[in-house]
Short mmCIF file of C-alpha atoms in Angstrom, two decimals:
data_model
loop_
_atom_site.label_atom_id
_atom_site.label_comp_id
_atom_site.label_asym_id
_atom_site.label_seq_id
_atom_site.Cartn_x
_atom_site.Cartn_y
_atom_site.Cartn_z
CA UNK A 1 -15.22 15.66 -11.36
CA UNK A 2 -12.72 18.00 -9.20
CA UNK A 3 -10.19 15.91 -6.48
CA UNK A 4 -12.04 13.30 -5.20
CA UNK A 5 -11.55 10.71 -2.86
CA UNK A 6 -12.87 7.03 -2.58
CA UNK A 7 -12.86 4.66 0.43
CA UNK A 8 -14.86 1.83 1.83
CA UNK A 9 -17.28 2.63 4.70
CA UNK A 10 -17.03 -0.70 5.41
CA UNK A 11 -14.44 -3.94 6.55
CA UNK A 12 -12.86 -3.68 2.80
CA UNK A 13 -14.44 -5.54 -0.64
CA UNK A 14 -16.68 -3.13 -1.18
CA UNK A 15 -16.31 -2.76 -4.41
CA UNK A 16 -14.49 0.19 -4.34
CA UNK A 17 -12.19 -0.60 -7.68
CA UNK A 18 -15.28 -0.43 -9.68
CA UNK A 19 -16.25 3.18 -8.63
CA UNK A 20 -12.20 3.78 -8.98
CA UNK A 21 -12.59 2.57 -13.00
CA UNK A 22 -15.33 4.97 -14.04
CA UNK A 23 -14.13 7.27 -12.33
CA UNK A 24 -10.62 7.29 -13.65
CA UNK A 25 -11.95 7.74 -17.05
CA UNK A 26 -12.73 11.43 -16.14
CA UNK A 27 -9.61 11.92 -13.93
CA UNK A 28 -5.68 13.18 -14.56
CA UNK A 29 -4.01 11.84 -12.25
CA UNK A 30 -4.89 8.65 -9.87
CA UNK A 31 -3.03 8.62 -6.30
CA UNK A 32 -2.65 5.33 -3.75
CA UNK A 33 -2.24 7.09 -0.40
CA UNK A 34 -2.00 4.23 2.19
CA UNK A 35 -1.58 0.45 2.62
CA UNK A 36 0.74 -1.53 0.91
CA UNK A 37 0.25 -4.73 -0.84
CA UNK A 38 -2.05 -6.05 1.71
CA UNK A 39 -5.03 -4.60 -0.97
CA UNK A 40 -6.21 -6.21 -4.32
CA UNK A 41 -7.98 -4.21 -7.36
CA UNK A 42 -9.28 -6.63 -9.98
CA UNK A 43 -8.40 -5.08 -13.66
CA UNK A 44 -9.21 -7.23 -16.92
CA UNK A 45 -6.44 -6.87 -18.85
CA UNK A 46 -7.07 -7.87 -23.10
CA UNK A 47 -9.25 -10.16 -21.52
CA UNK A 48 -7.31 -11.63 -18.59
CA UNK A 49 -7.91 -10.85 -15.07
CA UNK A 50 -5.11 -8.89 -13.05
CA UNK A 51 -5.54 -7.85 -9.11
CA UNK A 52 -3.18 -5.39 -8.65
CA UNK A 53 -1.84 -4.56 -5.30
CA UNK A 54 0.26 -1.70 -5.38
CA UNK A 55 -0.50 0.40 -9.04
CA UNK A 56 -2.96 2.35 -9.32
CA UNK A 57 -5.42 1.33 -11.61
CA UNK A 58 -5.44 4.62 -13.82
CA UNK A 59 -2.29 2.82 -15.59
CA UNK A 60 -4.87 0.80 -17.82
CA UNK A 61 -6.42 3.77 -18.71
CA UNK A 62 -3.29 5.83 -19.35
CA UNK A 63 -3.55 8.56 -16.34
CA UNK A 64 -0.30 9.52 -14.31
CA UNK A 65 -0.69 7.18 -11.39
CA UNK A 66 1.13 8.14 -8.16
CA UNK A 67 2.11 5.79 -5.08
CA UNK A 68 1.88 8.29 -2.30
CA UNK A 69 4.15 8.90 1.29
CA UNK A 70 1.56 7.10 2.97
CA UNK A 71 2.11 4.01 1.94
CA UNK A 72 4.83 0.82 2.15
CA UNK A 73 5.85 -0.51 -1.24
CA UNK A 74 7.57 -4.18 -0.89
CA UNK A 75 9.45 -3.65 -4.18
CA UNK A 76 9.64 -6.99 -5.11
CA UNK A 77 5.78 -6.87 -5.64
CA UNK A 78 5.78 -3.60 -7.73
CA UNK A 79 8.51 -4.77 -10.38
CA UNK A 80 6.34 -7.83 -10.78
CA UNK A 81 3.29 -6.15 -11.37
CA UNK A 82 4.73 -3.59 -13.72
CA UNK A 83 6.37 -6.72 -15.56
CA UNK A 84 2.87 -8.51 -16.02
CA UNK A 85 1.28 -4.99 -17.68
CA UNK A 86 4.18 -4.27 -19.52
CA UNK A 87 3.93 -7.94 -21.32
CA UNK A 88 0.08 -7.28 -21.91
CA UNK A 89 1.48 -4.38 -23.89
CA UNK A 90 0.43 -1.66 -20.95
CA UNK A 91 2.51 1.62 -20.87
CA UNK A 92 4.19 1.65 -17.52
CA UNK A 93 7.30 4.43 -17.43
CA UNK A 94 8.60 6.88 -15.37
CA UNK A 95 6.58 9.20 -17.12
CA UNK A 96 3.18 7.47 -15.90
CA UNK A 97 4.36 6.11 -12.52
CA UNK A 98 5.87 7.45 -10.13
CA UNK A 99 6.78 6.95 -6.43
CA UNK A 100 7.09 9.21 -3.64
CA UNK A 101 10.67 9.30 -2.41
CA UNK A 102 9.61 9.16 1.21
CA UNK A 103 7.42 6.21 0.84
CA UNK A 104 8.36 3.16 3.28
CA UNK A 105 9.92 0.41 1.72
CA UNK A 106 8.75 -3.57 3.44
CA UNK A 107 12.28 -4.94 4.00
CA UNK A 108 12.59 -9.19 4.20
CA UNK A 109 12.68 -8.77 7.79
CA UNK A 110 9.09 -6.68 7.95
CA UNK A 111 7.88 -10.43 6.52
CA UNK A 112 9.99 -12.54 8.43
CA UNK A 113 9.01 -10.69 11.62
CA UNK A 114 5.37 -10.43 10.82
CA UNK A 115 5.07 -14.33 9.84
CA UNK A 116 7.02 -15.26 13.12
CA UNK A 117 4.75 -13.12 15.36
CA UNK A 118 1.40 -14.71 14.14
CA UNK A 119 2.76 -18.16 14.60
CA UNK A 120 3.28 -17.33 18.25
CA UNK A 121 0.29 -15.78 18.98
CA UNK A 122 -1.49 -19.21 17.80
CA UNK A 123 -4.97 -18.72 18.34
CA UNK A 124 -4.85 -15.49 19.60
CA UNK A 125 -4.08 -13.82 15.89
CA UNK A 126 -5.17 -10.70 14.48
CA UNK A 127 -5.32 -12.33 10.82
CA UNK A 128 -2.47 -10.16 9.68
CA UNK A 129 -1.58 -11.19 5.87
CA UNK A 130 1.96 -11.40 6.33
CA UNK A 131 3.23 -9.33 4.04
CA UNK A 132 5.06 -7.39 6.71
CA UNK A 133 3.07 -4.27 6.26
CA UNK A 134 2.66 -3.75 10.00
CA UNK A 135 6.37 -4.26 11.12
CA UNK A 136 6.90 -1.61 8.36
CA UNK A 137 4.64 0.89 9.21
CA UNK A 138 6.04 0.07 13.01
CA UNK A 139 9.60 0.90 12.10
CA UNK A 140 8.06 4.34 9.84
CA UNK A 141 6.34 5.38 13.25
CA UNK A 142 9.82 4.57 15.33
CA UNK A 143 12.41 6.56 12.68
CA UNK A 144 13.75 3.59 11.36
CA UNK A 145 12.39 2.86 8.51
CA UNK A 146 14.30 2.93 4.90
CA UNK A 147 12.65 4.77 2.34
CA UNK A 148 12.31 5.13 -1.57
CA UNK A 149 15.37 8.17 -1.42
CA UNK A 150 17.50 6.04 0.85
CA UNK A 151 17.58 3.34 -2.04
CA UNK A 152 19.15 5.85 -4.12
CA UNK A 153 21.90 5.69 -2.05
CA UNK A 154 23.35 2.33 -1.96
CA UNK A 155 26.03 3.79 1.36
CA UNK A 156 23.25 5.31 3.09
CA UNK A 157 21.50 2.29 2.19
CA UNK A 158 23.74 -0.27 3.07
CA UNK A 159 23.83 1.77 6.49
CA UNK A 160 20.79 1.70 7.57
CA UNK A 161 20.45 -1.72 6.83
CA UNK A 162 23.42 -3.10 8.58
CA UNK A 163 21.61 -1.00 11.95
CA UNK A 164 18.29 -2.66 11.94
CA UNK A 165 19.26 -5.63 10.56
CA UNK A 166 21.48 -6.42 14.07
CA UNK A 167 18.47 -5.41 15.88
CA UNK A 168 16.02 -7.40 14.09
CA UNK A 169 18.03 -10.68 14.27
CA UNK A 170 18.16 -10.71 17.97
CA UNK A 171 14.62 -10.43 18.06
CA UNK A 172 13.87 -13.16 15.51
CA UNK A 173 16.41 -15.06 17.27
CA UNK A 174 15.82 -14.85 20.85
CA UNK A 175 12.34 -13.56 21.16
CA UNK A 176 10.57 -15.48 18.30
CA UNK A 177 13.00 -18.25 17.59
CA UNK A 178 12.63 -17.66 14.16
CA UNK A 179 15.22 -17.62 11.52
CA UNK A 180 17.38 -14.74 10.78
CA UNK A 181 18.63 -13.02 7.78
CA UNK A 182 21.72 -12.10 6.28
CA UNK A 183 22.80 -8.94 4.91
CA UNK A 184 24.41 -8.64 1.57
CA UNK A 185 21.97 -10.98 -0.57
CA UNK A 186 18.78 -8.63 0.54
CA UNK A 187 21.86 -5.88 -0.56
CA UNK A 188 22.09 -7.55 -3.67
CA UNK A 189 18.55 -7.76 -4.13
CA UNK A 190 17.89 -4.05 -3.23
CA UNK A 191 20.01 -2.82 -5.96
CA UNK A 192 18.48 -4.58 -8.58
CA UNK A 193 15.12 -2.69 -7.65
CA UNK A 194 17.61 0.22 -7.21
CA UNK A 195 18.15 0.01 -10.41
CA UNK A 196 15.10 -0.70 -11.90
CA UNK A 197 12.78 1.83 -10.25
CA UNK A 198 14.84 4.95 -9.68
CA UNK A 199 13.53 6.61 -12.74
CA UNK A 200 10.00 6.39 -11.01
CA UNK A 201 11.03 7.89 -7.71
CA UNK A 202 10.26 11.93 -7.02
CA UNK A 203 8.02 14.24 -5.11
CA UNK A 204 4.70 12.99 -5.90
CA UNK A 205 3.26 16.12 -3.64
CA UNK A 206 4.43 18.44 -5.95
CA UNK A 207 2.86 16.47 -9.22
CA UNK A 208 -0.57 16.41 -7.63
CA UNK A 209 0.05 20.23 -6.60
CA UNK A 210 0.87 21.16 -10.65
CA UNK A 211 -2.15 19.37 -11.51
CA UNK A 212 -4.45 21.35 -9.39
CA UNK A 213 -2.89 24.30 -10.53
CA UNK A 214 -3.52 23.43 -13.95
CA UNK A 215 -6.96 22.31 -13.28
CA UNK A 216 -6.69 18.73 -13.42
CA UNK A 217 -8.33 15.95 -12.10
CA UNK A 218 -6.96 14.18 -9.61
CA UNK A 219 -8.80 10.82 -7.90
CA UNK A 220 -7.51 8.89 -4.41
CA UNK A 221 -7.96 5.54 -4.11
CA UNK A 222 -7.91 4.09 -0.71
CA UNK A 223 -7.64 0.63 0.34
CA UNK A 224 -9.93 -1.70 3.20
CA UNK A 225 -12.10 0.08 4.64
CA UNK A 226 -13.07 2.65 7.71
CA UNK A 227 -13.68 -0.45 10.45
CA UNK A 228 -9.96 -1.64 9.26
CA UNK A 229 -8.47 2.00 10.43
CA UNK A 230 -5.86 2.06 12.65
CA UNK A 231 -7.70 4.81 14.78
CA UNK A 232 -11.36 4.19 13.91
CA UNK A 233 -11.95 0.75 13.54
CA UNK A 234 -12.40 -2.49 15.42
CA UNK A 235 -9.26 -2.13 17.37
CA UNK A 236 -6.75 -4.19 17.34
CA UNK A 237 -8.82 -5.89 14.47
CA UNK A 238 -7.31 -3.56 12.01
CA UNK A 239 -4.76 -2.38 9.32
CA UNK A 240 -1.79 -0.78 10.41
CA UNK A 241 -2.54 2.13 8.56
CA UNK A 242 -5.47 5.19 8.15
CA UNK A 243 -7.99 4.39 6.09
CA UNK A 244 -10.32 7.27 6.45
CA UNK A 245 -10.60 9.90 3.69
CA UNK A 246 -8.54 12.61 5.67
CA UNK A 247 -4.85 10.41 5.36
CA UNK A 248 -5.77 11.56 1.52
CA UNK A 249 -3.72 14.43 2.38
CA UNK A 250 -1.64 13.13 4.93
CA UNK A 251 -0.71 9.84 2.64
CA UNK A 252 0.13 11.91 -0.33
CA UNK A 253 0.85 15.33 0.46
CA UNK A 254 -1.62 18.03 -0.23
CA UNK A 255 -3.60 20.20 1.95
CA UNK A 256 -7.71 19.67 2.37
CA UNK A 257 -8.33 22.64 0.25
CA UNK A 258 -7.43 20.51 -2.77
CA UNK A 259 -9.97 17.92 -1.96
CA UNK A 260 -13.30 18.65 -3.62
CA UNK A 261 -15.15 15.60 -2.39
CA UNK A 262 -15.60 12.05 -0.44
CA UNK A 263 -17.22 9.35 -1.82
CA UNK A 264 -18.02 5.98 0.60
CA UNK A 265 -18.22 2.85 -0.56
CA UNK A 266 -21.10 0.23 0.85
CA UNK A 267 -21.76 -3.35 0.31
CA UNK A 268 -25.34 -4.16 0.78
CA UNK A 269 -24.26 -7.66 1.67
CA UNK A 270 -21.66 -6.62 4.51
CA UNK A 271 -18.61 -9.20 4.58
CA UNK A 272 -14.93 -8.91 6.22
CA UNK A 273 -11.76 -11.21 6.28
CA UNK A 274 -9.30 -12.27 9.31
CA UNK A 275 -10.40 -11.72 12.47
CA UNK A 276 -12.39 -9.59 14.83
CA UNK A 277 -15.40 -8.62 15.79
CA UNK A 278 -18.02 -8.90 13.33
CA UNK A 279 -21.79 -7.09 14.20
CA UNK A 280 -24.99 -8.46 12.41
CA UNK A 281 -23.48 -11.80 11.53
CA UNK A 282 -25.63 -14.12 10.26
CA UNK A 283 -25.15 -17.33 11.67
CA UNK A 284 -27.98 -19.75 10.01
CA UNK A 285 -27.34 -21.02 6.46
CA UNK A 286 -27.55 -17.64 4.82
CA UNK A 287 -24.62 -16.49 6.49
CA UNK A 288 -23.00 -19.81 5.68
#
């Protein structure tokens, strides 16, 4: 199979976690390289249904699954979902998954922010799902962000925090007249997940580098699709994020010599979600 990687050519629901299960049955290693948990893969779990946002879906077939850079992880999300596969009796350790130590992390502000925002815009909204992935990937793009290494640690943590938190208050306060937060319970919070998901935290670009090395298989999964990309799609319809095969190695760390192949994704039937533009939309019943 050699390094492959899969993305919608599309608005997103392609299909794409489909491909991404038969493939992963030939692959080593299965990498998430952008998005956050604005994305859904349906797995059937012994029987039962399970989207998951933010794991990989190797983990149900017992490959090393790998959260990449590229991405923003709202931890509160990614404990629950390895909670729900560890009670169906899936393996989910350090061993098995890990996450890049310079991976954003969405902070309760990135969702109080991004909630605020589309309420003021009214009917001018993008359709963001707020999660607070943008507001994340704003404060990755502007040096502020707090990553997977800072919550290991808690002073540097507690910091950095204390910084943006100021910042984002006034703006929630006087710019959005939105709520604002308070410091020590999302510090309280944080180092539960500290806690819970150090073990899984290291260089993910040097795992996917030992598995070339050794001849492994290694498969990226992306998330929407190409007309949701930041650059390339139907701007400012779109993710906050790349979407196109080439953040593969930007999102997780490796250089295009160890990617073999691309493989697009297309939905005969073409849908998308939220808002934008929206060519060769049927209008008549069959669209309805």
């Amino acid at each position: 199979m050699s390094n492959i990687v899969i993305i919608g050519t599309q608005w997103g629901d392609e299909g794409k976690g489909k491909i991404v299960d038969l493939l992963a049955e030939y692959a080593d290693v299965v990498v998430r390289f952008q998005g956050g948990n604005n994305a859904g893969h349906t797995m059937v779990v012994n029987g039962e249904q399970f989207i998951s946002h933010l794991v990989p879906s190797g983990i149900l077939q017992k490959k090393i699954c790998l959260i990449g850079n590229g991405m923003v992880v709202d931890p509160a999300v990614l404990v629950e979902e390895m909670d729900y596969l560890i009670s169906k009796g899936i393996q989910v350790g350090p061993e098995n998954l890990k996450i890049s130590e310079r991976a954003q992390m969405i902070m309760p502000y990135h969702k109080q922010v991004d909630n605020a925002r589309e309420k003021m815009k009214g009917d001018k909204k993008i359709g963001t799902t707020g999660r607070g992935i943008g507001p994340a990937y704003e404060d990755k793009a502007t040096r502020r962000g707090v990553r997977f290494v800072d919550l290991l640690e808690p002073e540097t943590f507690r910091e950095k925090v204390s910084t943006i938190l100021d910042e984002k208050n006034f703006y929630l306060r006087n710019y959005l007249s939105a709520e604002t937060l308070d410091m020590e319970p999302i510090l309280e919070q944080y180092a539960k997940y500290a806690e819970r998901l150090a073990p899984h935290v290291s260089n993910i670009s040097v795992t996917i580098q030992q598995a070339t090395k050794a001849e492994k298989q290694v498969l990226f999964e992306g998330a929407q699709g190409t007309h949701l990309d930041i650059d390339h799609g139907t701007y400012p319809y779109v993710t906050s994020s790349n979407t196109v095969a080439g953040n593969a190695c930007c999102g997780s760390g490796v250089g295009p010599k160890d990617i073999s192949g691309v493989i697009g994704i297309v939905k005969a039937y073409t849908t998308r979600v939220g808002e934008g533009p929206f060519p060769s939309e049927l209008f008549d019943e069959i669209g309805d």
